[in-house]
Amino acid sequence: MEKYGGNFQKIKNKISFICDAIPMCYTGNHELCRRHSFACKGGKKFWLKNSSFLNSMFKILNTIENISEIRKCILYRLGPDALNRTKLNLNTQKVEGFNRSLRRSLPKNVTFTKNFEGRVHAAVHSVNLGPGESLMLICDQLGTPVTAGSSVEQSLKSIQKLINYKKSIKSHLNIKNHCLTKGSIFIKRTQSRRRIETMKKINFYPTPTRKLLGKKQEHGYAKVKRVHRTSKN
């Protein structure tokens, strides 16, 4: 994504060539790998050398059946439909967000024996459509629609509008770059602050010199003047 500036059409076009390069790579032909592959470049950068499951001499027979089967498996994940569905799944934040909403509907300290499935479906429905649209649609299906123009409808629409706005901001590329730069600036500031704190500690507690280490210092009040006695003849 970063290499192509977040342009999904360029990524999709590049992956279409990868779908042709991967089956040939398994047969031992790496001509397309050098031009289109991200993992295998052929020659010394052959990907099987770093594989812990396959031997470096592993190859598949170059037959029509084998190529078609490999291509089906690749298109299952890198096909145009799969890419359109998973183009925004860059991390596991959606899964964690759904787990939080699921814990809200199904807390661990309560056992819902009668309406367990209904609560799960309600949580999924709320995550997919948003809480505002989900509540209005559920009420409509139950035969008790929300009154048009009422304060309840206005509050639900405002909640839904705010959630849609936050989602659109998070998916925007400029906002992502801004968050990355902001995070890097914050890390640099914390590192410089810690460096300054350590320098202050070093200056406040100076390291002992050789004179202090080799010779014990005594307090002034502990010193006793020596009296030299002269012998009487």
Coordinates of C-alpha atoms in Angstrom, one line a residue:
M1 CA 0.0 0.0 0.0
E2 CA 2.8 2.4 0.9
K3 CA 4.7 1.7 -2.3
Y4 CA 1.8 2.7 -4.5
G5 CA 0.6 5.6 -2.4
G6 CA -2.6 3.9 -1.3
N7 CA -3.9 3.7 -4.9
F8 CA -6.0 0.6 -4.9
Q9 CA -6.3 0.4 -8.7
K10 CA -2.5 0.2 -9.1
I11 CA -2.3 -2.5 -6.4
K12 CA -5.1 -4.4 -8.1
N13 CA -3.3 -4.2 -11.5
K14 CA 0.0 -5.4 -10.0
I15 CA -1.6 -8.3 -8.2
S16 CA -3.3 -9.5 -11.4
F17 CA 0.3 -10.1 -12.8
I18 CA 1.2 -11.8 -9.5
C19 CA -1.6 -14.3 -10.0
D20 CA 0.2 -15.4 -13.2
A21 CA 3.7 -15.4 -11.6
I22 CA 3.0 -17.6 -8.6
P23 CA 2.0 -20.8 -10.5
M24 CA 5.1 -20.5 -12.7
C25 CA 7.2 -20.0 -9.6
Y26 CA 6.0 -23.3 -8.2
T27 CA 7.0 -25.0 -11.4
G28 CA 10.6 -23.6 -11.2
N29 CA 10.2 -20.8 -13.8
H30 CA 11.1 -17.5 -12.2
E31 CA 11.0 -15.2 -15.3
L32 CA 7.8 -13.5 -14.1
C33 CA 9.0 -13.4 -10.5
R34 CA 11.8 -11.0 -11.3
R35 CA 9.3 -8.5 -12.7
H36 CA 6.1 -9.0 -10.7
S37 CA 6.7 -10.9 -7.5
F38 CA 7.1 -9.3 -4.1
A39 CA 8.5 -12.5 -2.3
C40 CA 10.6 -14.2 -4.9
K41 CA 13.1 -12.6 -7.2
G42 CA 14.7 -15.7 -8.5
G43 CA 18.5 -16.5 -8.4
K44 CA 20.0 -15.9 -5.0
K45 CA 16.8 -14.4 -3.6
F46 CA 14.9 -17.6 -4.2
W47 CA 12.1 -17.8 -1.6
L48 CA 12.4 -21.6 -1.0
K49 CA 15.8 -21.1 0.6
N50 CA 14.2 -19.3 3.6
S51 CA 11.2 -21.7 3.8
S52 CA 11.0 -23.9 6.9
F53 CA 8.3 -26.2 5.4
L54 CA 9.5 -26.9 1.8
N55 CA 12.8 -28.1 0.4
S56 CA 14.8 -25.8 -1.7
M57 CA 14.5 -28.2 -4.6
F58 CA 10.7 -28.4 -4.4
K59 CA 8.9 -28.2 -7.7
I60 CA 5.5 -28.9 -9.1
L61 CA 5.0 -30.5 -12.5
N62 CA 4.1 -28.0 -15.2
T63 CA 0.8 -29.4 -16.3
I64 CA -2.5 -27.7 -17.1
E65 CA -4.3 -29.4 -14.1
N66 CA -1.7 -28.3 -11.6
I67 CA -1.5 -24.7 -12.9
S68 CA -5.3 -24.4 -12.9
E69 CA -5.6 -25.7 -9.3
I70 CA -2.9 -23.4 -8.0
R71 CA -4.5 -20.5 -9.8
K72 CA -7.9 -21.3 -8.2
C73 CA -6.3 -21.2 -4.7
I74 CA -4.5 -17.9 -5.5
L75 CA -7.7 -16.2 -6.9
Y76 CA -9.5 -17.3 -3.7
R77 CA -7.4 -14.7 -1.8
L78 CA -6.0 -12.4 -4.5
G79 CA -8.9 -12.4 -6.9
P80 CA -10.7 -9.1 -7.7
D81 CA -13.7 -9.9 -5.5
A82 CA -11.5 -10.9 -2.5
L83 CA -9.4 -7.7 -2.9
N84 CA -12.5 -5.5 -3.0
R85 CA -13.8 -7.1 0.2
T86 CA -10.5 -7.0 2.1
K87 CA -8.9 -3.8 0.8
L88 CA -9.4 -1.9 4.1
N89 CA -8.5 -4.8 6.4
L90 CA -5.1 -3.5 7.2
N91 CA -5.0 -4.6 10.9
T92 CA -7.2 -6.3 13.5
Q93 CA -8.8 -3.2 14.9
K94 CA -12.2 -4.2 13.5
V95 CA -12.0 -7.6 15.3
E96 CA -11.1 -5.9 18.5
G97 CA -13.9 -3.4 18.1
F98 CA -16.4 -6.2 17.5
N99 CA -15.2 -8.0 20.6
R100 CA -15.8 -4.9 22.7
S101 CA -19.3 -4.5 21.3
L102 CA -19.9 -8.2 21.9
R103 CA -18.8 -7.9 25.5
R104 CA -21.2 -5.0 25.9
S105 CA -24.1 -7.2 24.7
L106 CA -22.9 -10.4 26.4
P107 CA -21.0 -9.6 29.6
K108 CA -19.0 -12.4 31.1
N109 CA -20.7 -12.3 34.5
V110 CA -24.2 -12.9 33.1
T111 CA -25.5 -16.0 31.4
F112 CA -28.2 -15.4 28.8
T113 CA -29.8 -18.8 28.2
K114 CA -32.9 -17.6 26.3
N115 CA -31.7 -14.7 24.2
F116 CA -28.0 -15.5 23.7
E117 CA -28.2 -15.8 19.9
G118 CA -30.4 -12.7 19.6
R119 CA -27.9 -10.6 21.5
V120 CA -25.1 -11.8 19.3
H121 CA -27.0 -11.0 16.2
A122 CA -27.9 -7.6 17.6
A123 CA -24.3 -6.8 18.3
V124 CA -23.2 -7.9 14.8
H125 CA -26.1 -5.8 13.3
S126 CA -25.0 -2.8 15.3
V127 CA -21.4 -3.1 14.2
N128 CA -22.2 -3.5 10.5
L129 CA -24.8 -0.8 10.2
G130 CA -24.1 1.5 13.1
P131 CA -26.1 1.9 16.3
G132 CA -28.5 4.5 14.9
E133 CA -29.5 2.7 11.7
S134 CA -29.6 -0.6 13.5
L135 CA -32.0 0.5 16.2
M136 CA -34.3 2.2 13.7
L137 CA -34.3 -0.9 11.4
I138 CA -35.0 -3.3 14.3
C139 CA -37.9 -1.1 15.6
D140 CA -39.3 -1.0 12.1
Q141 CA -39.1 -4.8 11.7
L142 CA -40.8 -5.3 15.1
G143 CA -43.7 -3.1 14.0
T144 CA -42.9 -0.2 16.3
P145 CA -41.1 2.3 14.0
V146 CA -39.5 5.4 15.4
T147 CA -41.7 8.4 15.0
A148 CA -40.5 10.6 12.1
G149 CA -39.2 14.0 13.3
S150 CA -39.2 13.0 16.9
S151 CA -36.3 13.7 19.3
V152 CA -35.5 10.0 19.4
E153 CA -35.0 9.9 15.6
Q154 CA -32.9 13.1 15.6
S155 CA -30.6 11.7 18.4
L156 CA -30.2 8.4 16.6
K157 CA -29.4 10.1 13.3
S158 CA -26.9 12.4 15.0
I159 CA -25.2 9.3 16.6
Q160 CA -25.1 7.6 13.2
K161 CA -23.7 10.7 11.5
L162 CA -20.9 11.0 14.0
I163 CA -19.9 7.4 13.6
N164 CA -19.9 7.6 9.8
Y165 CA -17.8 10.7 10.0
K166 CA -15.2 9.0 12.2
K167 CA -15.1 6.0 9.9
S168 CA -14.5 8.2 6.8
I169 CA -11.7 10.1 8.6
K170 CA -9.9 6.9 9.7
S171 CA -10.0 5.5 6.1
H172 CA -8.6 8.6 4.5
L173 CA -5.0 8.4 3.4
N174 CA -4.1 11.9 4.5
I175 CA -5.4 11.3 8.0
K176 CA -3.4 8.1 8.2
N177 CA -0.2 9.9 7.2
H178 CA -0.9 12.6 9.7
C179 CA -1.3 10.1 12.5
L180 CA 2.0 8.4 11.5
T181 CA 3.9 11.7 11.5
K182 CA 2.3 12.7 14.8
G183 CA 3.3 9.4 16.4
S184 CA 6.9 9.7 15.2
I185 CA 7.1 13.3 16.5
F186 CA 5.7 12.1 19.9
I187 CA 8.4 9.3 20.0
K188 CA 11.2 11.8 19.2
R189 CA 10.0 14.2 21.9
T190 CA 9.8 11.4 24.5
Q191 CA 13.3 10.2 23.6
S192 CA 14.8 13.7 23.8
R193 CA 13.0 14.3 27.2
R194 CA 14.4 11.1 28.6
R195 CA 17.9 12.0 27.3
I196 CA 17.7 15.4 29.1
E197 CA 16.5 13.7 32.3
T198 CA 19.5 11.3 32.2
M199 CA 21.9 14.2 31.6
K200 CA 20.5 16.0 34.6
K201 CA 20.9 13.0 36.8
I202 CA 24.5 12.6 35.6
N203 CA 25.3 16.2 36.4
F204 CA 23.6 16.0 39.8
Y205 CA 25.4 12.9 40.8
P206 CA 28.9 13.3 39.3
T207 CA 31.1 10.3 38.9
P208 CA 33.9 10.0 41.5
T209 CA 37.4 10.8 40.5
R210 CA 40.5 8.8 41.2
K211 CA 41.5 11.1 44.1
L212 CA 38.2 10.5 45.8
L213 CA 38.3 6.8 45.2
G214 CA 41.9 6.3 46.3
K215 CA 41.9 8.5 49.3
K216 CA 39.3 8.5 52.0
Q217 CA 38.0 12.0 52.8
E218 CA 37.4 12.8 56.5
H219 CA 35.3 15.4 58.0
G220 CA 36.9 18.5 59.5
Y221 CA 35.5 18.0 62.9
A222 CA 36.9 14.5 63.1
K223 CA 40.5 15.6 62.5
V224 CA 42.6 15.9 65.7
K225 CA 45.7 18.0 65.7
R226 CA 48.8 16.1 66.5
V227 CA 51.0 17.3 69.3
H228 CA 54.7 16.8 68.9
R229 CA 56.4 16.0 72.2
T230 CA 60.1 16.7 72.8
S231 CA 62.2 14.5 75.0
K232 CA 63.7 16.1 78.2
N233 CA 67.4 15.7 78.7

